[in-house]
PDB file of C-alpha atoms in Angstrom:
ATOM      1  CA  MET A 805     -92.518 -15.213 -88.308  1.00 52.00           C
ATOM      2  CA  THR A 806     -89.248 -17.120 -86.808  1.00 55.00           C
ATOM      3  CA  TYR A 807     -85.625 -16.298 -86.774  1.00 74.00           C
ATOM      4  CA  THR A 808     -84.430 -19.176 -84.195  1.00 85.00           C
ATOM      5  CA  GLU A 809     -85.278 -22.621 -85.128  1.00 91.00           C
ATOM      6  CA  VAL A 810     -86.375 -24.908 -81.668  1.00 93.00           C
ATOM      7  CA  THR A 811     -86.328 -28.065 -81.346  1.00 95.00           C
ATOM      8  CA  LEU A 812     -89.486 -29.972 -79.229  1.00 96.00           C
ATOM      9  CA  GLU A 813     -86.603 -31.340 -76.983  1.00 96.00           C
ATOM     10  CA  GLU A 814     -85.319 -27.564 -76.498  1.00 96.00           C
ATOM     11  CA  ALA A 815     -88.847 -26.486 -75.932  1.00 96.00           C
ATOM     12  CA  SER A 816     -89.413 -28.986 -73.436  1.00 97.00           C
ATOM     13  CA  ASP A 817     -86.583 -28.298 -71.441  1.00 96.00           C
ATOM     14  CA  VAL A 818     -87.485 -24.658 -71.143  1.00 96.00           C
ATOM     15  CA  ILE A 819     -91.260 -25.055 -70.355  1.00 97.00           C
ATOM     16  CA  LYS A 820     -90.387 -27.951 -67.705  1.00 97.00           C
ATOM     17  CA  LYS A 821     -88.616 -25.122 -65.842  1.00 97.00           C
ATOM     18  CA  ALA A 822     -92.082 -23.343 -65.378  1.00 97.00           C
ATOM     19  CA  GLY A 823     -93.703 -27.074 -64.154  1.00 96.00           C
ATOM     20  CA  PHE A 824     -95.168 -28.065 -67.837  1.00 97.00           C
ATOM     21  CA  ASN A 825     -94.539 -31.566 -68.962  1.00 95.00           C
ATOM     22  CA  ASN A 826     -95.447 -34.131 -71.781  1.00 95.00           C
ATOM     23  CA  LEU A 827     -94.667 -31.435 -74.677  1.00 97.00           C
ATOM     24  CA  LEU A 828     -96.661 -33.005 -77.767  1.00 97.00           C
ATOM     25  CA  SER A 829     -95.851 -30.679 -80.864  1.00 97.00           C
ATOM     26  CA  ILE A 830     -94.405 -27.551 -81.656  1.00 97.00           C
ATOM     27  CA  GLU A 831     -95.419 -25.411 -84.407  1.00 96.00           C
ATOM     28  CA  LYS A 832     -94.022 -21.834 -85.698  1.00 92.00           C
ATOM     29  CA  LEU A 833     -96.635 -18.963 -85.070  1.00 89.00           C
ATOM     30  CA  ASP A 834     -97.564 -16.358 -88.053  1.00 77.00           C
ATOM     31  CA  GLY A 835     -97.090 -12.959 -87.185  1.00 64.00           C
ATOM     32  CA  GLY A 836     -94.379 -10.808 -85.536  1.00 61.00           C
ATOM     33  CA  TRP A 837     -91.555  -9.346 -87.315  1.00 63.00           C
ATOM     34  CA  ALA A 838     -89.063  -9.051 -84.849  1.00 69.00           C
ATOM     35  CA  ASN A 839     -89.054 -12.023 -82.513  1.00 84.00           C
ATOM     36  CA  SER A 840     -89.607 -16.089 -82.773  1.00 90.00           C
ATOM     37  CA  ASN A 841     -93.011 -17.555 -81.801  1.00 92.00           C
ATOM     38  CA  TYR A 842     -94.213 -21.204 -81.356  1.00 96.00           C
ATOM     39  CA  LEU A 843     -97.317 -22.934 -80.318  1.00 96.00           C
ATOM     40  CA  LEU A 844     -96.498 -25.555 -78.300  1.00 98.00           C
ATOM     41  CA  LEU A 845     -99.110 -28.218 -77.336  1.00 98.00           C
ATOM     42  CA  LEU A 846     -98.656 -30.359 -74.221  1.00 98.00           C
ATOM     43  CA  GLU A 847    -100.402 -33.892 -74.262  1.00 97.00           C
ATOM     44  CA  ASP A 848    -103.485 -32.643 -71.810  1.00 96.00           C
ATOM     45  CA  GLN A 849    -104.120 -30.194 -74.554  1.00 96.00           C
ATOM     46  CA  THR A 850    -103.154 -27.293 -73.192  1.00 97.00           C
ATOM     47  CA  LYS A 851    -101.580 -24.648 -75.355  1.00 98.00           C
ATOM     48  CA  LEU A 852     -98.600 -22.332 -74.542  1.00 98.00           C
ATOM     49  CA  VAL A 853     -96.928 -19.788 -76.720  1.00 97.00           C
ATOM     50  CA  LEU A 854     -92.976 -19.607 -76.451  1.00 96.00           C
ATOM     51  CA  LYS A 855     -91.308 -16.322 -77.329  1.00 95.00           C
ATOM     52  CA  ILE A 856     -87.570 -15.889 -78.120  1.00 94.00           C
ATOM     53  CA  TRP A 857     -86.648 -12.414 -77.956  1.00 94.00           C
ATOM     54  CA  ASN A 858     -84.384 -11.871 -80.863  1.00 88.00           C
ATOM     55  CA  GLU A 859     -84.109  -8.328 -80.873  1.00 84.00           C
ATOM     56  CA  GLN A 860     -83.974  -7.206 -77.081  1.00 91.00           C
ATOM     57  CA  SER A 861     -81.629  -7.353 -74.516  1.00 93.00           C
ATOM     58  CA  LEU A 862     -82.190  -8.950 -70.897  1.00 96.00           C
ATOM     59  CA  ASP A 863     -82.969  -5.688 -69.383  1.00 95.00           C
ATOM     60  CA  GLU A 864     -84.754  -4.791 -72.487  1.00 94.00           C
ATOM     61  CA  VAL A 865     -87.338  -7.920 -71.964  1.00 95.00           C
ATOM     62  CA  ASN A 866     -87.520  -7.543 -68.214  1.00 96.00           C
ATOM     63  CA  TYR A 867     -89.022  -3.861 -68.888  1.00 95.00           C
ATOM     64  CA  LEU A 868     -91.649  -5.141 -71.115  1.00 95.00           C
ATOM     65  CA  VAL A 869     -92.645  -8.204 -69.258  1.00 96.00           C
ATOM     66  CA  ASN A 870     -93.092  -5.943 -66.482  1.00 96.00           C
ATOM     67  CA  ILE A 871     -95.266  -3.307 -68.430  1.00 97.00           C
ATOM     68  CA  THR A 872     -97.240  -5.916 -69.897  1.00 96.00           C
ATOM     69  CA  SER A 873     -97.880  -7.256 -66.531  1.00 96.00           C
ATOM     70  CA  TYR A 874     -98.777  -3.951 -65.518  1.00 97.00           C
ATOM     71  CA  LEU A 875    -101.188  -3.531 -68.132  1.00 98.00           C
ATOM     72  CA  PHE A 876    -102.890  -6.906 -67.531  1.00 97.00           C
ATOM     73  CA  GLU A 877    -103.340  -6.120 -63.825  1.00 97.00           C
ATOM     74  CA  ALA A 878    -105.038  -2.729 -65.041  1.00 98.00           C
ATOM     75  CA  GLY A 879    -107.431  -4.604 -67.139  1.00 98.00           C
ATOM     76  CA  ILE A 880    -106.085  -4.924 -70.347  1.00 98.00           C
ATOM     77  CA  PRO A 881    -106.544  -7.732 -72.527  1.00 98.00           C
ATOM     78  CA  THR A 882    -102.973  -9.138 -73.073  1.00 98.00           C
ATOM     79  CA  PRO A 883    -101.444 -12.300 -72.120  1.00 96.00           C
ATOM     80  CA  ASN A 884     -99.976 -12.687 -68.350  1.00 94.00           C
ATOM     81  CA  PRO A 885     -96.412 -14.047 -68.734  1.00 94.00           C
ATOM     82  CA  ILE A 886     -95.534 -17.248 -66.922  1.00 97.00           C
ATOM     83  CA  GLU A 887     -93.697 -17.436 -64.316  1.00 96.00           C
ATOM     84  CA  PHE A 888     -90.457 -19.981 -64.285  1.00 97.00           C
ATOM     85  CA  ASP A 889     -89.719 -22.136 -60.852  1.00 95.00           C
ATOM     86  CA  ASN A 890     -86.748 -19.695 -60.088  1.00 93.00           C
ATOM     87  CA  GLY A 891     -89.453 -16.826 -60.017  1.00 95.00           C
ATOM     88  CA  GLU A 892     -88.352 -14.943 -62.932  1.00 95.00           C
ATOM     89  CA  PHE A 893     -90.320 -14.537 -66.278  1.00 96.00           C
ATOM     90  CA  ILE A 894     -87.534 -15.318 -68.561  1.00 97.00           C
ATOM     91  CA  VAL A 895     -84.740 -18.024 -69.037  1.00 96.00           C
ATOM     92  CA  MET A 896     -81.490 -17.059 -71.196  1.00 95.00           C
ATOM     93  CA  LYS A 897     -80.847 -19.821 -73.776  1.00 92.00           C
ATOM     94  CA  ASP A 898     -78.133 -19.277 -76.407  1.00 90.00           C
ATOM     95  CA  GLY A 899     -77.758 -15.717 -75.339  1.00 93.00           C
ATOM     96  CA  LEU A 900     -81.171 -14.919 -76.148  1.00 94.00           C
ATOM     97  CA  PRO A 901     -84.058 -14.306 -73.399  1.00 96.00           C
ATOM     98  CA  TRP A 902     -87.233 -16.546 -73.855  1.00 97.00           C
ATOM     99  CA  THR A 903     -90.515 -16.313 -72.283  1.00 97.00           C
ATOM    100  CA  ILE A 904     -93.536 -18.359 -72.119  1.00 98.00           C
ATOM    101  CA  LEU A 905     -97.188 -17.290 -72.422  1.00 97.00           C
ATOM    102  CA  PRO A 906    -100.963 -18.686 -72.451  1.00 97.00           C
ATOM    103  CA  PHE A 907    -101.819 -19.245 -75.767  1.00 97.00           C
ATOM    104  CA  VAL A 908    -105.271 -17.103 -76.391  1.00 96.00           C
ATOM    105  CA  ASP A 909    -107.505 -19.044 -78.782  1.00 93.00           C
ATOM    106  CA  GLY A 910    -108.978 -16.656 -81.714  1.00 95.00           C
ATOM    107  CA  ASN A 911    -108.333 -15.054 -84.847  1.00 95.00           C
ATOM    108  CA  TRP A 912    -106.860 -11.825 -86.280  1.00 95.00           C
ATOM    109  CA  LEU A 913    -108.983  -9.145 -86.018  1.00 98.00           C
ATOM    110  CA  GLY A 914    -111.327  -8.450 -88.725  1.00 97.00           C
ATOM    111  CA  ASN A 915    -111.737  -5.060 -90.376  1.00 97.00           C
ATOM    112  CA  ASP A 916    -115.457  -5.079 -90.015  1.00 98.00           C
ATOM    113  CA  TYR A 917    -117.263  -2.118 -87.915  1.00 99.00           C
ATOM    114  CA  GLU A 918    -117.759  -4.271 -84.513  1.00 99.00           C
ATOM    115  CA  SER A 919    -114.257  -5.392 -84.596  1.00 99.00           C
ATOM    116  CA  LEU A 920    -112.742  -2.029 -85.237  1.00 99.00           C
ATOM    117  CA  PHE A 921    -115.024  -0.244 -82.852  1.00 99.00           C
ATOM    118  CA  SER A 922    -114.097  -3.152 -80.025  1.00 99.00           C
ATOM    119  CA  LEU A 923    -110.494  -2.198 -81.009  1.00 99.00           C
ATOM    120  CA  GLY A 924    -111.199   1.694 -80.595  1.00 99.00           C
ATOM    121  CA  VAL A 925    -112.463   1.031 -77.046  1.00 99.00           C
ATOM    122  CA  ILE A 926    -109.637  -1.210 -75.603  1.00 99.00           C
ATOM    123  CA  GLN A 927    -107.164   1.414 -76.704  1.00 99.00           C
ATOM    124  CA  ALA A 928    -108.952   4.435 -75.347  1.00 99.00           C
ATOM    125  CA  LYS A 929    -109.133   2.344 -72.196  1.00 99.00           C
ATOM    126  CA  MET A 930    -105.605   1.756 -72.516  1.00 99.00           C
ATOM    127  CA  HIS A 931    -104.824   5.399 -72.754  1.00 99.00           C
ATOM    128  CA  LEU A 932    -106.565   5.962 -69.611  1.00 99.00           C
ATOM    129  CA  VAL A 933    -104.437   3.773 -67.403  1.00 99.00           C
ATOM    130  CA  LYS A 934    -102.067   5.456 -65.211  1.00 98.00           C
ATOM    131  CA  PRO A 935     -98.520   4.928 -67.003  1.00 98.00           C
ATOM    132  CA  PRO A 936     -96.110   3.365 -64.328  1.00 97.00           C
ATOM    133  CA  LYS A 937     -93.047   5.634 -63.308  1.00 94.00           C
ATOM    134  CA  ASN A 938     -90.529   3.591 -65.421  1.00 94.00           C
ATOM    135  CA  LEU A 939     -92.279   3.794 -68.480  1.00 97.00           C
ATOM    136  CA  LYS A 940     -89.833   5.285 -71.201  1.00 96.00           C
ATOM    137  CA  SER A 941     -90.811   8.062 -73.488  1.00 94.00           C
ATOM    138  CA  ASP A 942     -88.846   7.046 -76.077  1.00 90.00           C
ATOM    139  CA  PHE A 943     -90.978   5.483 -79.380  1.00 96.00           C
ATOM    140  CA  SER A 944     -88.441   2.974 -80.637  1.00 94.00           C
ATOM    141  CA  MET A 945     -89.651   3.479 -84.298  1.00 96.00           C
ATOM    142  CA  GLY A 946     -89.590   7.399 -83.980  1.00 94.00           C
ATOM    143  CA  VAL A 947     -87.273  10.205 -83.970  1.00 92.00           C
ATOM    144  CA  LYS A 948     -84.207   7.864 -82.321  1.00 93.00           C
ATOM    145  CA  LEU A 949     -84.949   5.339 -85.404  1.00 96.00           C
ATOM    146  CA  PHE A 950     -84.667   8.324 -87.840  1.00 97.00           C
ATOM    147  CA  GLU A 951     -81.198   9.404 -86.519  1.00 96.00           C
ATOM    148  CA  LYS A 952     -80.029   6.060 -86.842  1.00 97.00           C
ATOM    149  CA  LEU A 953     -80.703   5.771 -90.400  1.00 98.00           C
ATOM    150  CA  PHE A 954     -79.196   9.516 -90.860  1.00 98.00           C
ATOM    151  CA  ILE A 955     -76.322   8.380 -89.545  1.00 98.00           C
ATOM    152  CA  ILE A 956     -75.702   5.254 -91.735  1.00 97.00           C
ATOM    153  CA  ALA A 957     -76.974   7.664 -94.587  1.00 97.00           C
ATOM    154  CA  ASP A 958     -74.102  10.015 -93.993  1.00 96.00           C
ATOM    155  CA  ALA A 959     -71.394   7.141 -93.561  1.00 96.00           C
ATOM    156  CA  LYS A 960     -72.236   5.484 -97.188  1.00 93.00           C
ATOM    157  CA  ASN A 961     -72.903   8.854 -98.658  1.00 93.00           C
ATOM    158  CA  ASP A 962     -76.589   7.656 -99.486  1.00 92.00           C
ATOM    159  CA  TRP A 963     -79.425   9.706 -99.309  1.00 97.00           C
ATOM    160  CA  ASN A 964     -82.266   8.567-101.071  1.00 96.00           C
ATOM    161  CA  ASP A 965     -85.991  10.373-101.664  1.00 95.00           C
ATOM    162  CA  PHE A 966     -87.247   8.275 -98.882  1.00 97.00           C
ATOM    163  CA  LEU A 967     -84.794   9.313 -96.228  1.00 97.00           C
ATOM    164  CA  ILE A 968     -84.694  13.249 -97.459  1.00 96.00           C
ATOM    165  CA  GLU A 969     -88.554  12.901 -96.700  1.00 95.00           C
ATOM    166  CA  LEU A 970     -88.042  11.456 -93.116  1.00 96.00           C
ATOM    167  CA  LYS A 971     -85.295  14.020 -92.391  1.00 95.00           C
ATOM    168  CA  SER A 972     -87.845  16.934 -93.365  1.00 93.00           C
ATOM    169  CA  SER A 973     -90.854  15.235 -91.340  1.00 92.00           C
ATOM    170  CA  LYS A 974     -89.017  16.031 -88.369  1.00 82.00           C
ATOM    171  CA  SER A 975     -90.379  19.646 -88.343  1.00 85.00           C
ATOM    172  CA  LEU A 976     -93.911  18.269 -87.999  1.00 87.00           C
ATOM    173  CA  LEU A 977     -92.718  17.487 -84.155  1.00 84.00           C
ATOM    174  CA  LEU A 978     -92.528  21.116 -83.359  1.00 81.00           C
ATOM    175  CA  ASN A 979     -96.358  21.478 -83.085  1.00 83.00           C
ATOM    176  CA  LEU A 980     -96.960  18.406 -81.673  1.00 93.00           C
ATOM    177  CA  ASP A 981     -95.433  18.792 -78.049  1.00 88.00           C
ATOM    178  CA  LYS A 982     -98.647  19.983 -75.969  1.00 93.00           C
ATOM    179  CA  LEU A 983    -100.711  17.171 -77.097  1.00 97.00           C
ATOM    180  CA  PRO A 984    -102.132  14.430 -74.458  1.00 98.00           C
ATOM    181  CA  ARG A 985     -99.795  11.593 -73.522  1.00 98.00           C
ATOM    182  CA  GLY A 986    -100.214   8.431 -71.863  1.00 98.00           C
ATOM    183  CA  ILE A 987     -99.247   4.607 -72.554  1.00 99.00           C
ATOM    184  CA  ILE A 988     -99.313   3.933 -76.221  1.00 99.00           C
ATOM    185  CA  HIS A 989     -98.789   0.482 -77.931  1.00 99.00           C
ATOM    186  CA  GLY A 990     -97.014   1.949 -80.931  1.00 98.00           C
ATOM    187  CA  ASP A 991     -97.727  -0.687 -83.344  1.00 97.00           C
ATOM    188  CA  LEU A 992    -101.641  -2.005 -83.431  1.00 98.00           C
ATOM    189  CA  PHE A 993    -101.343  -4.009 -86.394  1.00 97.00           C
ATOM    190  CA  PRO A 994    -103.628  -6.679 -87.292  1.00 96.00           C
ATOM    191  CA  ASP A 995    -100.850  -9.304 -86.443  1.00 93.00           C
ATOM    192  CA  ASN A 996    -100.863  -7.817 -83.013  1.00 95.00           C
ATOM    193  CA  VAL A 997    -104.891  -8.149 -82.172  1.00 98.00           C
ATOM    194  CA  ILE A 998    -106.844 -11.060 -81.561  1.00 97.00           C
ATOM    195  CA  GLY A 999    -110.599 -11.144 -81.934  1.00 98.00           C
ATOM    196  CA  ASN A1000    -113.341 -13.718 -81.632  1.00 97.00           C
ATOM    197  CA  ASN A1001    -117.020 -13.004 -82.324  1.00 96.00           C
ATOM    198  CA  ASN A1002    -116.082  -9.514 -83.823  1.00 97.00           C
ATOM    199  CA  ARG A1003    -114.589  -7.898 -80.644  1.00 98.00           C
ATOM    200  CA  VAL A1004    -111.014  -7.664 -79.531  1.00 99.00           C
ATOM    201  CA  ILE A1005    -110.063 -10.472 -77.065  1.00 98.00           C
ATOM    202  CA  SER A1006    -106.274  -9.752 -76.522  1.00 98.00           C
ATOM    203  CA  ILE A1007    -103.507  -7.150 -77.550  1.00 98.00           C
ATOM    204  CA  LEU A1008     -99.921  -8.600 -78.012  1.00 94.00           C
ATOM    205  CA  ASP A1009     -96.508  -7.664 -78.664  1.00 91.00           C
ATOM    206  CA  PHE A1010     -95.793  -4.344 -76.619  1.00 95.00           C
ATOM    207  CA  GLU A1011     -92.088  -3.818 -77.695  1.00 92.00           C
ATOM    208  CA  GLU A1012     -92.923  -0.290 -78.535  1.00 95.00           C
ATOM    209  CA  VAL A1013     -94.794   0.697 -75.566  1.00 97.00           C
ATOM    210  CA  CYS A1014     -93.747   4.047 -73.973  1.00 98.00           C
ATOM    211  CA  ASN A1015     -95.520   7.173 -73.068  1.00 98.00           C
ATOM    212  CA  ASP A1016     -96.338   9.319 -75.945  1.00 97.00           C
ATOM    213  CA  ILE A1017     -98.996  11.126 -77.908  1.00 98.00           C
ATOM    214  CA  LEU A1018    -102.169   9.338 -77.630  1.00 99.00           C
ATOM    215  CA  ALA A1019    -103.766  10.369 -80.799  1.00 99.00           C
ATOM    216  CA  PHE A1020    -100.516   9.518 -82.572  1.00 98.00           C
ATOM    217  CA  ASP A1021    -101.381   5.961 -81.295  1.00 99.00           C
ATOM    218  CA  LEU A1022    -104.890   6.184 -82.578  1.00 99.00           C
ATOM    219  CA  VAL A1023    -104.003   7.066 -86.346  1.00 99.00           C
ATOM    220  CA  MET A1024    -101.132   4.088 -85.991  1.00 99.00           C
ATOM    221  CA  THR A1025    -103.941   1.958 -85.626  1.00 99.00           C
ATOM    222  CA  PHE A1026    -105.568   3.465 -88.696  1.00 99.00           C
ATOM    223  CA  VAL A1027    -102.181   2.897 -90.556  1.00 99.00           C
ATOM    224  CA  GLY A1028    -102.493  -0.936 -89.641  1.00 98.00           C
ATOM    225  CA  PHE A1029    -106.176  -1.640 -89.910  1.00 99.00           C
ATOM    226  CA  GLY A1030    -107.698   1.189 -91.893  1.00 98.00           C
ATOM    227  CA  TRP A1031    -106.043   0.700 -95.366  1.00 99.00           C
ATOM    228  CA  GLU A1032    -107.044  -1.731 -98.433  1.00 97.00           C
ATOM    229  CA  ASN A1033    -104.899  -1.595-101.791  1.00 96.00           C
ATOM    230  CA  GLY A1034    -102.988   1.215-100.947  1.00 96.00           C
ATOM    231  CA  GLU A1035    -106.189   3.061-100.440  1.00 98.00           C
ATOM    232  CA  PRO A1036    -107.890   4.735 -97.003  1.00 99.00           C
ATOM    233  CA  ILE A1037    -111.273   3.485 -95.845  1.00 99.00           C
ATOM    234  CA  SER A1038    -113.009   5.991 -94.089  1.00 99.00           C
ATOM    235  CA  GLU A1039    -115.602   3.470 -92.870  1.00 99.00           C
ATOM    236  CA  ARG A1040    -112.781   1.651 -90.789  1.00 99.00           C
ATOM    237  CA  TRP A1041    -111.886   5.003 -89.417  1.00 99.00           C
ATOM    238  CA  ASN A1042    -114.837   5.932 -88.330  1.00 99.00           C
ATOM    239  CA  ALA A1043    -115.797   2.516 -86.517  1.00 99.00           C
ATOM    240  CA  ILE A1044    -112.179   2.986 -84.691  1.00 99.00           C
ATOM    241  CA  LEU A1045    -112.889   6.419 -83.894  1.00 99.00           C
ATOM    242  CA  ASP A1046    -116.605   5.894 -82.749  1.00 99.00           C
ATOM    243  CA  GLY A1047    -115.160   3.079 -80.661  1.00 99.00           C
ATOM    244  CA  TYR A1048    -112.459   5.400 -79.402  1.00 99.00           C
ATOM    245  CA  GLN A1049    -114.550   7.919 -78.235  1.00 99.00           C
ATOM    246  CA  SER A1050    -117.226   6.163 -76.447  1.00 99.00           C
ATOM    247  CA  ILE A1051    -114.405   6.256 -73.849  1.00 99.00           C
ATOM    248  CA  ARG A1052    -112.329   8.832 -74.456  1.00 99.00           C
ATOM    249  CA  THR A1053    -113.146  11.973 -76.454  1.00 99.00           C
ATOM    250  CA  LEU A1054    -110.301  13.619 -78.458  1.00 99.00           C
ATOM    251  CA  SER A1055    -109.417  17.426 -77.980  1.00 98.00           C
ATOM    252  CA  GLU A1056    -110.115  19.947 -81.010  1.00 98.00           C
ATOM    253  CA  GLU A1057    -106.321  20.246 -80.813  1.00 97.00           C
ATOM    254  CA  GLU A1058    -105.754  16.713 -81.133  1.00 98.00           C
ATOM    255  CA  ILE A1059    -108.242  16.423 -84.040  1.00 98.00           C
ATOM    256  CA  SER A1060    -106.445  19.072 -85.854  1.00 97.00           C
ATOM    257  CA  ALA A1061    -103.060  17.636 -85.190  1.00 97.00           C
ATOM    258  CA  LEU A1062    -104.583  13.896 -87.094  1.00 98.00           C
ATOM    259  CA  PRO A1063    -102.994  14.483 -90.432  1.00 97.00           C
ATOM    260  CA  ASP A1064     -99.362  15.579 -89.228  1.00 97.00           C
ATOM    261  CA  LEU A1065     -99.492  12.397 -86.339  1.00 98.00           C
ATOM    262  CA  HIS A1066    -100.760   9.987 -89.569  1.00 98.00           C
ATOM    263  CA  LYS A1067     -97.907  11.343 -91.592  1.00 97.00           C
ATOM    264  CA  LEU A1068     -95.578  10.653 -88.543  1.00 97.00           C
ATOM    265  CA  ALA A1069     -96.975   7.303 -88.227  1.00 98.00           C
ATOM    266  CA  THR A1070     -96.720   5.910 -91.790  1.00 98.00           C
ATOM    267  CA  LEU A1071     -93.226   7.272 -92.104  1.00 98.00           C
ATOM    268  CA  SER A1072     -92.460   5.564 -88.742  1.00 98.00           C
ATOM    269  CA  ILE A1073     -93.529   2.165 -90.075  1.00 98.00           C
ATOM    270  CA  ALA A1074     -91.577   2.890 -93.083  1.00 98.00           C
ATOM    271  CA  ALA A1075     -88.345   3.738 -91.275  1.00 98.00           C
ATOM    272  CA  TRP A1076     -88.585   0.510 -89.282  1.00 97.00           C
ATOM    273  CA  ARG A1077     -89.074  -1.654 -92.761  1.00 97.00           C
ATOM    274  CA  TYR A1078     -86.197   0.233 -94.097  1.00 98.00           C
ATOM    275  CA  TRP A1079     -83.942  -0.528 -91.320  1.00 96.00           C
ATOM    276  CA  GLN A1080     -85.606  -4.266 -90.993  1.00 93.00           C
ATOM    277  CA  PHE A1081     -85.246  -4.939 -94.375  1.00 94.00           C
ATOM    278  CA  LYS A1082     -82.975  -3.109 -96.258  1.00 95.00           C
ATOM    279  CA  ILE A1083     -80.205  -2.653 -93.856  1.00 95.00           C
ATOM    280  CA  ASN A1084     -80.653  -5.404 -91.354  1.00 91.00           C
ATOM    281  CA  MET A1085     -81.770  -8.135 -93.198  1.00 89.00           C
ATOM    282  CA  PRO A1086     -81.104  -7.242 -96.775  1.00 94.00           C
ATOM    283  CA  GLY A1087     -81.615  -9.374 -99.852  1.00 93.00           C
ATOM    284  CA  THR A1088     -85.378 -10.678 -98.803  1.00 93.00           C
ATOM    285  CA  GLU A1089     -88.235 -10.470-100.595  1.00 94.00           C
ATOM    286  CA  HIS A1090     -89.290  -7.355 -98.060  1.00 94.00           C
ATOM    287  CA  GLU A1091     -86.498  -5.197 -99.141  1.00 95.00           C
ATOM    288  CA  SER A1092     -89.027  -2.970-100.755  1.00 96.00           C
ATOM    289  CA  ARG A1093     -91.808  -3.051 -98.073  1.00 96.00           C
ATOM    290  CA  TYR A1094     -90.984   0.195 -96.957  1.00 98.00           C
ATOM    291  CA  LEU A1095     -92.462   1.499-100.179  1.00 98.00           C
ATOM    292  CA  GLU A1096     -96.132   0.537 -99.574  1.00 98.00           C
ATOM    293  CA  MET A1097     -95.883   3.101 -96.447  1.00 98.00           C
ATOM    294  CA  THR A1098     -94.467   6.003 -98.634  1.00 97.00           C
ATOM    295  CA  SER A1099     -96.920   5.257-101.515  1.00 98.00           C
ATOM    296  CA  ARG A1100     -99.559   6.413 -98.880  1.00 98.00           C
ATOM    297  CA  LEU A1101     -98.525   9.884 -98.186  1.00 96.00           C
ATOM    298  CA  ASP A1102    -100.403  11.614-101.199  1.00 94.00           C
ATOM    299  CA  LYS A1103    -103.526  10.238-100.208  1.00 98.00           C
ATOM    300  CA  VAL A1104    -106.853  11.991 -99.244  1.00 98.00           C
ATOM    301  CA  LEU A1105    -107.464  10.837 -95.452  1.00 98.00           C
ATOM    302  CA  PRO A1106    -110.812  10.613 -93.930  1.00 98.00           C
ATOM    303  CA  PHE A1107    -109.890  13.387 -91.228  1.00 97.00           C
TER     304      PHE A1107
END
């Protein structure tokens, strides 16, 4: 998805600052709901990804680039940002941060057992990486976003069933404070994972990365990959969990908390969609997408 239109000439000017020349074509990339992504093809067949950060400030992008590089150096498969000739990883253009990444050739990860087992393995390995000291502890689609929606509802005197459900969910957090924490991606949905031959080859888009509850991140992956036609698929959960526990075993406390964590994860995605498509960008075909999540809350889960 793209929010900023980019011409061939504009893209060419930016990549020249990183030593790349002879841009042949530019193409909008699918995936992603918050920023603009383009595939760039050079005459020598080199492929790059140009990313325009529509929703993050320069400081926020610097932070995310540093965390991504940290994870890359720790062995987590993710594209390492390309440095510009001024020694920075970001250029500012029209008030927005622009970055360049190597293109990872593959497809969106499938939902077969091997693919999801591989995803569980990679996620567990990421959870075992020591968090950097500057890693934030606020999940951007969590309580802070909930509170923003409550403030808007108060100001407009517009409390609907979803917002009331969201407010009542805060009580779930009281029982989760002591669960293990570490680096979480926070948004491992199919459009953030590239695969090839039934295995993960790259994790994308760490905009929600933070230091938070590990098991929350695991069930968020199930929210993204584990459902079909509004129903949970137990085989997909088993595949993710098998892969995960081949590297890191969940504690009894984490297993007991999975239903509450899943509810919070589901509501977090619903809250982001509500904010993005009902408040921030109303009037599109996606305005009711949050209801896809709320319709899951009464389903029987495989844990």
